[in-house]
CSV table of C-alpha atoms in Angstrom, one decimal:
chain,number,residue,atom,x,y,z
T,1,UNK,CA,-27.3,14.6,-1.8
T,2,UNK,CA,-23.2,13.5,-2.0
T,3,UNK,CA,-21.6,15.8,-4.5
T,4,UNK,CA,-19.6,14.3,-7.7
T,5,UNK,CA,-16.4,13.9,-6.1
T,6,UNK,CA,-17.9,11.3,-3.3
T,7,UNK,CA,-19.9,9.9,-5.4
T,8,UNK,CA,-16.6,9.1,-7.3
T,9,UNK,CA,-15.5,7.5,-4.1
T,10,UNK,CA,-18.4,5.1,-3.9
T,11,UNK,CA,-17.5,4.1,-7.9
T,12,UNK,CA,-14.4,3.6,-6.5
T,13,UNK,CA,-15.5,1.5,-3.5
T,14,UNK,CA,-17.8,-0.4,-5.5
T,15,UNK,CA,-15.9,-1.3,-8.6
T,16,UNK,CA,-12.7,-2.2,-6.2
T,17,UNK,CA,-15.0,-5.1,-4.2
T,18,UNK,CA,-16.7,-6.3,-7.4
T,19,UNK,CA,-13.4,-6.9,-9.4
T,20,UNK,CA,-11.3,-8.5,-6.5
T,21,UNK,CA,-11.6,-11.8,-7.2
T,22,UNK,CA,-11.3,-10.6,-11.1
T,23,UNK,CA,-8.1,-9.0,-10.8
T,24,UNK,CA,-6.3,-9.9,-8.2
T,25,UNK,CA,-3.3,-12.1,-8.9
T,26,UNK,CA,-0.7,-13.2,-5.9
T,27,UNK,CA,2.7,-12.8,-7.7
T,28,UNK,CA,4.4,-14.0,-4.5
T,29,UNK,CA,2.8,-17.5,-5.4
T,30,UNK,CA,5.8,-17.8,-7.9
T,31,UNK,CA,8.2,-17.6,-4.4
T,32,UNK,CA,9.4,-20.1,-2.6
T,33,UNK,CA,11.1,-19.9,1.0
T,34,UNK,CA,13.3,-22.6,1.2
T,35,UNK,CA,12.8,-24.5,4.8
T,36,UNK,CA,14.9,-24.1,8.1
T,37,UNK,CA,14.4,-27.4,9.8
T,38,UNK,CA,17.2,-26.2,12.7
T,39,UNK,CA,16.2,-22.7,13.3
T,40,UNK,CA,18.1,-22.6,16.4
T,41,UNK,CA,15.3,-20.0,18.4
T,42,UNK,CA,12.5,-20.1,20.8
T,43,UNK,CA,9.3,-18.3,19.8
T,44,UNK,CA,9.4,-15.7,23.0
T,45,UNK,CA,12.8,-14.8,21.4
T,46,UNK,CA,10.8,-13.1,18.2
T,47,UNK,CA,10.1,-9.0,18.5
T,48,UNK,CA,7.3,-9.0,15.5
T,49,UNK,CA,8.0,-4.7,15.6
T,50,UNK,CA,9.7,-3.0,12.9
T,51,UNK,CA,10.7,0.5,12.3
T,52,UNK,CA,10.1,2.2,8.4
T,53,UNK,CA,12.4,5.2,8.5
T,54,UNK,CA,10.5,7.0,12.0
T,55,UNK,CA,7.4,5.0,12.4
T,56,UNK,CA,8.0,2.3,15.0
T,57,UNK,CA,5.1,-0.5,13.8
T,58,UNK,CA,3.7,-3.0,16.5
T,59,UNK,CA,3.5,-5.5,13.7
T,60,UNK,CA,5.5,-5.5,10.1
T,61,UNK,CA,1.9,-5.0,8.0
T,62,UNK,CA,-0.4,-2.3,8.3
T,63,UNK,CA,-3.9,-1.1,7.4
T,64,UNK,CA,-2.9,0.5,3.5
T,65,UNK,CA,-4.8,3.2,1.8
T,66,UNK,CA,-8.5,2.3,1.1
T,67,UNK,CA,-10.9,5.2,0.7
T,68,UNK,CA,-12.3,8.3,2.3
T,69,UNK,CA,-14.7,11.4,1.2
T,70,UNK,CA,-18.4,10.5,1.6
T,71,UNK,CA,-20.9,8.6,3.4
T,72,UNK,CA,-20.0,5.1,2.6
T,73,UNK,CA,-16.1,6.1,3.1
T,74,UNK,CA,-17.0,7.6,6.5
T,75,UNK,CA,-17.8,3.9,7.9
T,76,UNK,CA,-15.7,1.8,6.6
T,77,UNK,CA,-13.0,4.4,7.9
T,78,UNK,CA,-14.6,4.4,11.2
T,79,UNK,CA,-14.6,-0.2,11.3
T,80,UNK,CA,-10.9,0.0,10.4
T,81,UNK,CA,-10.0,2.4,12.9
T,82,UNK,CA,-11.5,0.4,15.1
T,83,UNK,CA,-9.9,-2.6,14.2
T,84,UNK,CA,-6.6,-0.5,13.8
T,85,UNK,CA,-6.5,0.5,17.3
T,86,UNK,CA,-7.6,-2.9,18.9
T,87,UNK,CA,-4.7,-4.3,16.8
T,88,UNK,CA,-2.4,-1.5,17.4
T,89,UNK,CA,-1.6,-1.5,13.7
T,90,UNK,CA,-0.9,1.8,11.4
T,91,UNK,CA,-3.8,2.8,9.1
T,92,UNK,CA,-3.4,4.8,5.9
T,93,UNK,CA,-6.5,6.6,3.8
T,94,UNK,CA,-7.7,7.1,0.6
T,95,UNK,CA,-7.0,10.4,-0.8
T,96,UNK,CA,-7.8,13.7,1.0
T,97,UNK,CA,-7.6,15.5,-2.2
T,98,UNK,CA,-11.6,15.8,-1.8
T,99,UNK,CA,-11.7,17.8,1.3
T,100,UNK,CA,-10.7,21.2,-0.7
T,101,UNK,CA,-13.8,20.6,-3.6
T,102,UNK,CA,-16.2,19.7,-0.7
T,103,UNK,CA,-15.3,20.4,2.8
T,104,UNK,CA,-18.0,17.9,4.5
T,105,UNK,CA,-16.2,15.1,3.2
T,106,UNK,CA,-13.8,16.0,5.8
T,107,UNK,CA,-15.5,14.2,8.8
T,108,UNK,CA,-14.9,10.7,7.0
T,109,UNK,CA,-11.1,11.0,7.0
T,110,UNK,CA,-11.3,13.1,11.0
T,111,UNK,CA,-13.4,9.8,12.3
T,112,UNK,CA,-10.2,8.1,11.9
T,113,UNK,CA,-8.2,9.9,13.9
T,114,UNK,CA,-11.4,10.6,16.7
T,115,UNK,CA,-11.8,6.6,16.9
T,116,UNK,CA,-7.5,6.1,17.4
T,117,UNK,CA,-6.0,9.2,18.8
T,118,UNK,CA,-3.0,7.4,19.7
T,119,UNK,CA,-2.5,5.1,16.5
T,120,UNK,CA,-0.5,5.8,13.3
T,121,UNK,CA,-2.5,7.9,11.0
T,122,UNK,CA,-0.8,8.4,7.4
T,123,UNK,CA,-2.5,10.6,5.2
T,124,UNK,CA,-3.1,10.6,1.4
T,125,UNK,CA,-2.7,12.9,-1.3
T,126,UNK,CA,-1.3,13.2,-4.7
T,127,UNK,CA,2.1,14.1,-5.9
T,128,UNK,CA,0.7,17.4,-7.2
T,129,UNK,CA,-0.6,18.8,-3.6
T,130,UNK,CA,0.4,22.2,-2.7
T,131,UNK,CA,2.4,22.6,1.0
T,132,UNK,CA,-0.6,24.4,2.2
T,133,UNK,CA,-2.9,21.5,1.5
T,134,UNK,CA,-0.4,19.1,2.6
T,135,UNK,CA,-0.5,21.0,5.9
T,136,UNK,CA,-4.4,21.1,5.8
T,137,UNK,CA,-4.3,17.3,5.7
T,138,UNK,CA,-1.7,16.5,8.3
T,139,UNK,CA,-3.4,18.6,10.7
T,140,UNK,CA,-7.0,17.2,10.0
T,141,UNK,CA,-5.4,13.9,11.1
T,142,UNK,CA,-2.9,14.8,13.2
T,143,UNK,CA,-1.1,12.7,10.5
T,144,UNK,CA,2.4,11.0,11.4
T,145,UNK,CA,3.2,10.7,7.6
T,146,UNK,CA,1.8,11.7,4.3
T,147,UNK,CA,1.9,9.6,1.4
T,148,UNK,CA,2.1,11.0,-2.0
T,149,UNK,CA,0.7,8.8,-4.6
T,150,UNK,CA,2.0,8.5,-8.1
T,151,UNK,CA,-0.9,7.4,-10.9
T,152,UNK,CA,-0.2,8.2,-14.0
T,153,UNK,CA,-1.8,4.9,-15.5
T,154,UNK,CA,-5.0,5.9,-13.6
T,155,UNK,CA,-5.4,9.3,-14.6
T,156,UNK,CA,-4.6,8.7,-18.2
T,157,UNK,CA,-7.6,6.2,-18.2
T,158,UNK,CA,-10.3,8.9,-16.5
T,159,UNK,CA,-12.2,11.0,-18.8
T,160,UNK,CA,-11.6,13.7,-16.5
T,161,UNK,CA,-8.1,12.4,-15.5
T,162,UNK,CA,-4.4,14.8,-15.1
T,163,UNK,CA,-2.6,15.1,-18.1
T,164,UNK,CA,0.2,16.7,-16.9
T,165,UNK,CA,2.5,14.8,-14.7
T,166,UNK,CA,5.9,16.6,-14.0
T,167,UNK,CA,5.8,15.8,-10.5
T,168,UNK,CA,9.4,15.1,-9.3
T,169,UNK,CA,10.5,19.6,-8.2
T,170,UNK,CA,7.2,19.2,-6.0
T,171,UNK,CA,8.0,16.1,-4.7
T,172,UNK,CA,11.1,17.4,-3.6
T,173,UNK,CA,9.6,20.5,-1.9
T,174,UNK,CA,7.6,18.7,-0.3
T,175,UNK,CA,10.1,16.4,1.5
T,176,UNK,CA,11.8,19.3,2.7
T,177,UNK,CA,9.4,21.5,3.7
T,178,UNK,CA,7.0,19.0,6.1
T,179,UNK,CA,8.2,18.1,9.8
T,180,UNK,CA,6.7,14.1,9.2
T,181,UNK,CA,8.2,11.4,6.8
T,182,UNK,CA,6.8,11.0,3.6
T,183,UNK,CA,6.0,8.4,1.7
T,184,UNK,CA,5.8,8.2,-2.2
T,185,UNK,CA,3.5,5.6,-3.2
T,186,UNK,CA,2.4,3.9,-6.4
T,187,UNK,CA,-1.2,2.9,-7.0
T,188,UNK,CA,-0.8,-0.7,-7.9
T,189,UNK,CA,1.2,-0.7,-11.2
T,190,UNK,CA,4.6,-1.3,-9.3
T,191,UNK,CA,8.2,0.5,-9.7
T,192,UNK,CA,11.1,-0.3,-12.0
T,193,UNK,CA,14.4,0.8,-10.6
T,194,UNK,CA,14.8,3.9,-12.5
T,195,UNK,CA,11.8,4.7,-10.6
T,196,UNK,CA,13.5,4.4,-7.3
T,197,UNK,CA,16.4,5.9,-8.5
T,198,UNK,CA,14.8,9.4,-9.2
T,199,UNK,CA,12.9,9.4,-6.2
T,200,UNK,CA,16.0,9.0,-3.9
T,201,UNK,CA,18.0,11.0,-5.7
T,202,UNK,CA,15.2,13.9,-4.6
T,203,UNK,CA,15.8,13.0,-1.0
T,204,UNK,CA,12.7,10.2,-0.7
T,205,UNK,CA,13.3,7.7,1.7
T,206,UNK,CA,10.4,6.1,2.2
T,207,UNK,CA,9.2,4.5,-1.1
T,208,UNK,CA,5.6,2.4,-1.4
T,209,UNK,CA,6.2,0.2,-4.6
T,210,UNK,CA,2.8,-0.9,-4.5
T,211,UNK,CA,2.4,-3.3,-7.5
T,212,UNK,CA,0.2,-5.1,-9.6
T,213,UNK,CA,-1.9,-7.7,-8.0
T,214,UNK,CA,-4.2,-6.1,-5.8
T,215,UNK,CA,-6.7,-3.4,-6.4
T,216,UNK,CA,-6.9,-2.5,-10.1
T,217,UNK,CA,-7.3,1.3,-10.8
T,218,UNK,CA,-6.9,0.3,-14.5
T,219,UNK,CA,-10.0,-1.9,-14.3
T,220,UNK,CA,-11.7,0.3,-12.2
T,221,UNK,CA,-11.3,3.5,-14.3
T,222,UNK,CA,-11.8,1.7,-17.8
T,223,UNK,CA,-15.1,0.6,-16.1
T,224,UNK,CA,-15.9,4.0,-15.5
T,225,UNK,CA,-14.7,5.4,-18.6
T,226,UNK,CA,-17.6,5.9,-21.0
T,227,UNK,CA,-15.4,7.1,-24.2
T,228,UNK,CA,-13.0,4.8,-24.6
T,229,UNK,CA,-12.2,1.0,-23.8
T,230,UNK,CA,-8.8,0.8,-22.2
T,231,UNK,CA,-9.5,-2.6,-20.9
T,232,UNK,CA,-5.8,-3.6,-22.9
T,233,UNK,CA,-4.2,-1.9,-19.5
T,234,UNK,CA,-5.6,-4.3,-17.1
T,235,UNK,CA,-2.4,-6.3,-16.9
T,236,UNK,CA,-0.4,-3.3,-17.0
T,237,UNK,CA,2.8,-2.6,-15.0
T,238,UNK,CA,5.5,-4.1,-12.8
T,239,UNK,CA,3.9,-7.0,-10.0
T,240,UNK,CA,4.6,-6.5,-6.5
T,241,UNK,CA,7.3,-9.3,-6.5
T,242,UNK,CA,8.9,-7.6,-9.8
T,243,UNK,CA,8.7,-4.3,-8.2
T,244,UNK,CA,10.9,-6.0,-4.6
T,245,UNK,CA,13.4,-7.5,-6.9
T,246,UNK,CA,14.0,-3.7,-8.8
T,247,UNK,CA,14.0,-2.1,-5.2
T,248,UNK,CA,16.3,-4.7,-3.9
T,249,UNK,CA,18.3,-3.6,-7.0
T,250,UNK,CA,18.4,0.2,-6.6
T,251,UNK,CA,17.7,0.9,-3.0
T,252,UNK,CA,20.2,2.4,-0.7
T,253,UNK,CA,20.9,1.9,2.8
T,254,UNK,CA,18.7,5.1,3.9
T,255,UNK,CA,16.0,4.0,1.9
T,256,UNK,CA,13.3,2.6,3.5
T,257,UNK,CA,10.5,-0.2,1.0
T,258,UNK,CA,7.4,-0.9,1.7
T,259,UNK,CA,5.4,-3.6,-0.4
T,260,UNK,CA,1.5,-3.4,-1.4
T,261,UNK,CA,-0.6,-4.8,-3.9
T,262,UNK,CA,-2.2,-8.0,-3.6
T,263,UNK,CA,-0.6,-9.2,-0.1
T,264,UNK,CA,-3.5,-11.3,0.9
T,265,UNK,CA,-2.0,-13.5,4.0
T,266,UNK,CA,1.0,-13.6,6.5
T,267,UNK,CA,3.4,-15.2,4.0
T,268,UNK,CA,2.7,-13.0,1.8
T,269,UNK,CA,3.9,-10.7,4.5
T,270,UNK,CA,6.6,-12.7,5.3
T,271,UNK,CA,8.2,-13.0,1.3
T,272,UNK,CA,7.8,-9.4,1.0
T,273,UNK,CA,10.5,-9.3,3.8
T,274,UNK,CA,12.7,-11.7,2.4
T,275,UNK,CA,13.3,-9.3,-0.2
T,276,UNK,CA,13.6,-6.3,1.4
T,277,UNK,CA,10.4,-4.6,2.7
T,278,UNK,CA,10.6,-2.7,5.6
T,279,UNK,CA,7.0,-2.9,6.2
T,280,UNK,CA,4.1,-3.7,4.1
T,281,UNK,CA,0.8,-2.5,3.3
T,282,UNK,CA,-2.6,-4.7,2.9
T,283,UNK,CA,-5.6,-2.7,1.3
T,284,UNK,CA,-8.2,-4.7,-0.9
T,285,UNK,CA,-7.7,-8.5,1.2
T,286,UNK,CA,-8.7,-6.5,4.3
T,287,UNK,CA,-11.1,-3.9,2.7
T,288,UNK,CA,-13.5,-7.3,0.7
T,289,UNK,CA,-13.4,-8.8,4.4
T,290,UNK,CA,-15.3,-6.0,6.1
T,291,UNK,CA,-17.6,-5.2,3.2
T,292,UNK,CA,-18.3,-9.3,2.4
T,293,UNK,CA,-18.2,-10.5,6.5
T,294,UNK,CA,-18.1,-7.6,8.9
T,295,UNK,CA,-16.0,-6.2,11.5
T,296,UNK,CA,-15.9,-9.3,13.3
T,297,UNK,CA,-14.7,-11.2,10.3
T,298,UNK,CA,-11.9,-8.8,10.1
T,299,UNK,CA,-11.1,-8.4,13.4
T,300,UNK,CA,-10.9,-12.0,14.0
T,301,UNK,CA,-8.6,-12.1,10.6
T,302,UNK,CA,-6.6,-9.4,11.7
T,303,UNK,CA,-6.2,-11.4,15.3
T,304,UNK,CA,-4.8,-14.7,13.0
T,305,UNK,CA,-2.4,-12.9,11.1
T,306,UNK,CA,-0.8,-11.8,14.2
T,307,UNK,CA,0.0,-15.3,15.6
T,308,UNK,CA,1.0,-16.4,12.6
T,309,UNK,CA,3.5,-14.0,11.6
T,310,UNK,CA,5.8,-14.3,15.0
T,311,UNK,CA,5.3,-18.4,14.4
T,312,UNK,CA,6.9,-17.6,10.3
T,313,UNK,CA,9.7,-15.8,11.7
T,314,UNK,CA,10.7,-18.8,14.4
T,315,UNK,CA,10.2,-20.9,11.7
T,316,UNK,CA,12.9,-19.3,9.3
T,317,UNK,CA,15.4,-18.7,12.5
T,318,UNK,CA,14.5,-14.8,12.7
T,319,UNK,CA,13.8,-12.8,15.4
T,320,UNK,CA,12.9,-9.6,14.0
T,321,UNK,CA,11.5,-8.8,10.5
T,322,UNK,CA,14.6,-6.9,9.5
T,323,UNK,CA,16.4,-10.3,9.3
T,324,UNK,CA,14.4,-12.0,7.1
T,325,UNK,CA,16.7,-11.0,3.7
T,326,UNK,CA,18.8,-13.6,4.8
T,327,UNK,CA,16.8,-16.2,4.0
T,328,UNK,CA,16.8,-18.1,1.3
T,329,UNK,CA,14.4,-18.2,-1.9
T,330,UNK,CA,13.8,-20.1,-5.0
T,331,UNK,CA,11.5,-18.3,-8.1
T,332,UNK,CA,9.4,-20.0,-10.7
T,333,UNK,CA,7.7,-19.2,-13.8
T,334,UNK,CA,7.3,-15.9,-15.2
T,335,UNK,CA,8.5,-14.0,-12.3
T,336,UNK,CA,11.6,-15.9,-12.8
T,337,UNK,CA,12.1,-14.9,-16.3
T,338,UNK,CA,11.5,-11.3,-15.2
T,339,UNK,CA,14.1,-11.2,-12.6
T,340,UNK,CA,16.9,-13.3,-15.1
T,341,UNK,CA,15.8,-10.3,-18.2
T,342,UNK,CA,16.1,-7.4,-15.8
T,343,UNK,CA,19.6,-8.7,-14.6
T,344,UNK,CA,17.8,-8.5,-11.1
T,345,UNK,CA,19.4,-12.1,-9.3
């Protein structure tokens, strides 16, 4: 029998899949790219490979953060490896946190690294992990960078949620004391610029705004919640377009953005470049493929996205993904009246 903590993990898994098409909201759908008819390039001229900070990415998107800790977790973390490697894209996981309350969920977050031993692995814990379990993780994996995930919404929401949150000191430490880049990550209830401001001023440099849109841990928690209903929170936070236009606000030039929550095609991709991401994550798009369709499904979706996004970039006259911020854009509707209230074009 799983212990508590996985089955936590297959709440998690469950709840994410059955509240996709509830939740999920494309805020990039109120973005439009204004059209290049004389790009002035061949396609063989683009490079689709981008760099964020010292990971050098085959493509600009990558596997994001999904799940990992029991028996459930183990296979869908050993499909996306799969698919990871054929693609020669980076995969995230799901929080290790798990391993050090029940050591046999460790195998579901090793498979990964035992199907790709060559691919990107970056591993997940939460802001409050100690060095030495930061260290236990990274070696598990054979990690090339650690995110650190910031959830205050979804721990405030769990009856047996964190309640403490001064995060920021070990945040720090941790940045200075591990050999690999990390990353400090949102769960889907985006950044403001303050936000980014604090985190570089602690020597971050990789920053995962991950914004609302995708994957709901408000939802998911409130669902799970049997005390209280919390289901006010749903809509909470910053989207992932808001969240671009803050980073494009504060970032500095040795900060490196990635964008996640709710990217669900290449022009999604592709938008999330024209304002600044240096790469960005898909999770719940790819994750309701291979539970809905199968591998095949995914690997065949994973196969079109990388056509496509070489074929946008020719289209918009750029051959790499760090030209895309020149391009022009247009917004509409509410994230317009965001970005015109925050002062943010």
């Amino acid at each position: 029998m799983e212990s508590s903590h996985a089955q936590r993990k297959n709440e998690h898994l469950s709840l994410a899949t059955k509240l996709y098409n509830q939740v999920h909201t494309n805020s990039f759908n109120s973005m439009q790219v204004i059209h290049k008819s004389l790009p002035e390039i061949s396609l063989n001229q683009v490079n689709p490979v981008t760099n964020c900070g010292n990971l050098r990415l085959a493509f600009p998107f990558f596997i994001e953060a999904m799940t990992g800790g029991s028996q459930n977790a183990l296979k869908i973390n050993q499909e996306l490896a799969t698919v990871a490697k054929k693609h020669h894209l980076a995969m995230a996981l799901g929080s290790a946190s798990i391993i050090f309350h029940d050591p046999a969920a460790k195998k579901s977050f090793k498979i990964v690294r035992d199907v790709n031993p060559d691919g990107i692995i970056i591993a997940n814990l939460s802001a409050k992990a100690s060095l030495e379990q930061a260290k236990t993780v990274i070696d598990l994996l054979g990690a090339n960078a650690l995110e650190l995930h910031i959830n205050t919404t979804q721990e405030l929401i769990m009856d047996d949620g964190d309640r403490d949150f001064h995060w920021l000191t070990n945040i720090e430490s941790l940045v200075n004391h591990l050999n690999i880049p990390v990353i400090v990550k949102e769960v889907g209830f985006g950044m403001d610029s303050s936000t980014i401001n604090q985190l570089q001023s602690i020597g971050v440099s990789i920053i995962n705004v991950s914004g609302r849109g995708g994957t709901n841990f408000a939802a998911i928690e409130d669902r799970r919640n049997h005390t209280a209903d919390f289901s006010f929170l749903d809509q909470w936070g910053q989207t992932t377009l808001e969240s671009m236009l803050e980073a494009r606000e504060a970032r500095t030039k040795d900060t490196q953005i990635i964008a996640s929550g709710g990217i669900c095609s290449p022009l999604d991709v592709i938008k999330a470049g024209i304002l600044g991401a240096n790469a960005v994550g898909v999770a719940g798009y790819f994750l309701n493929i291979l539970i809905r369709d199968g591998i095949d499904a995914l690997d065949k979706e994973l196969t079109s996205w990388q056509i496509a996004l070489p074929r946008l970039l020719a289209l918009l006259g750029c051959k790499s993904f760090n030209e895309l911020p020149s391009t022009n854009f247009v917004l509409h509707g509410e994230e317009f009246e965001y970005s015109q209230q925050r002062n943010l074009i």
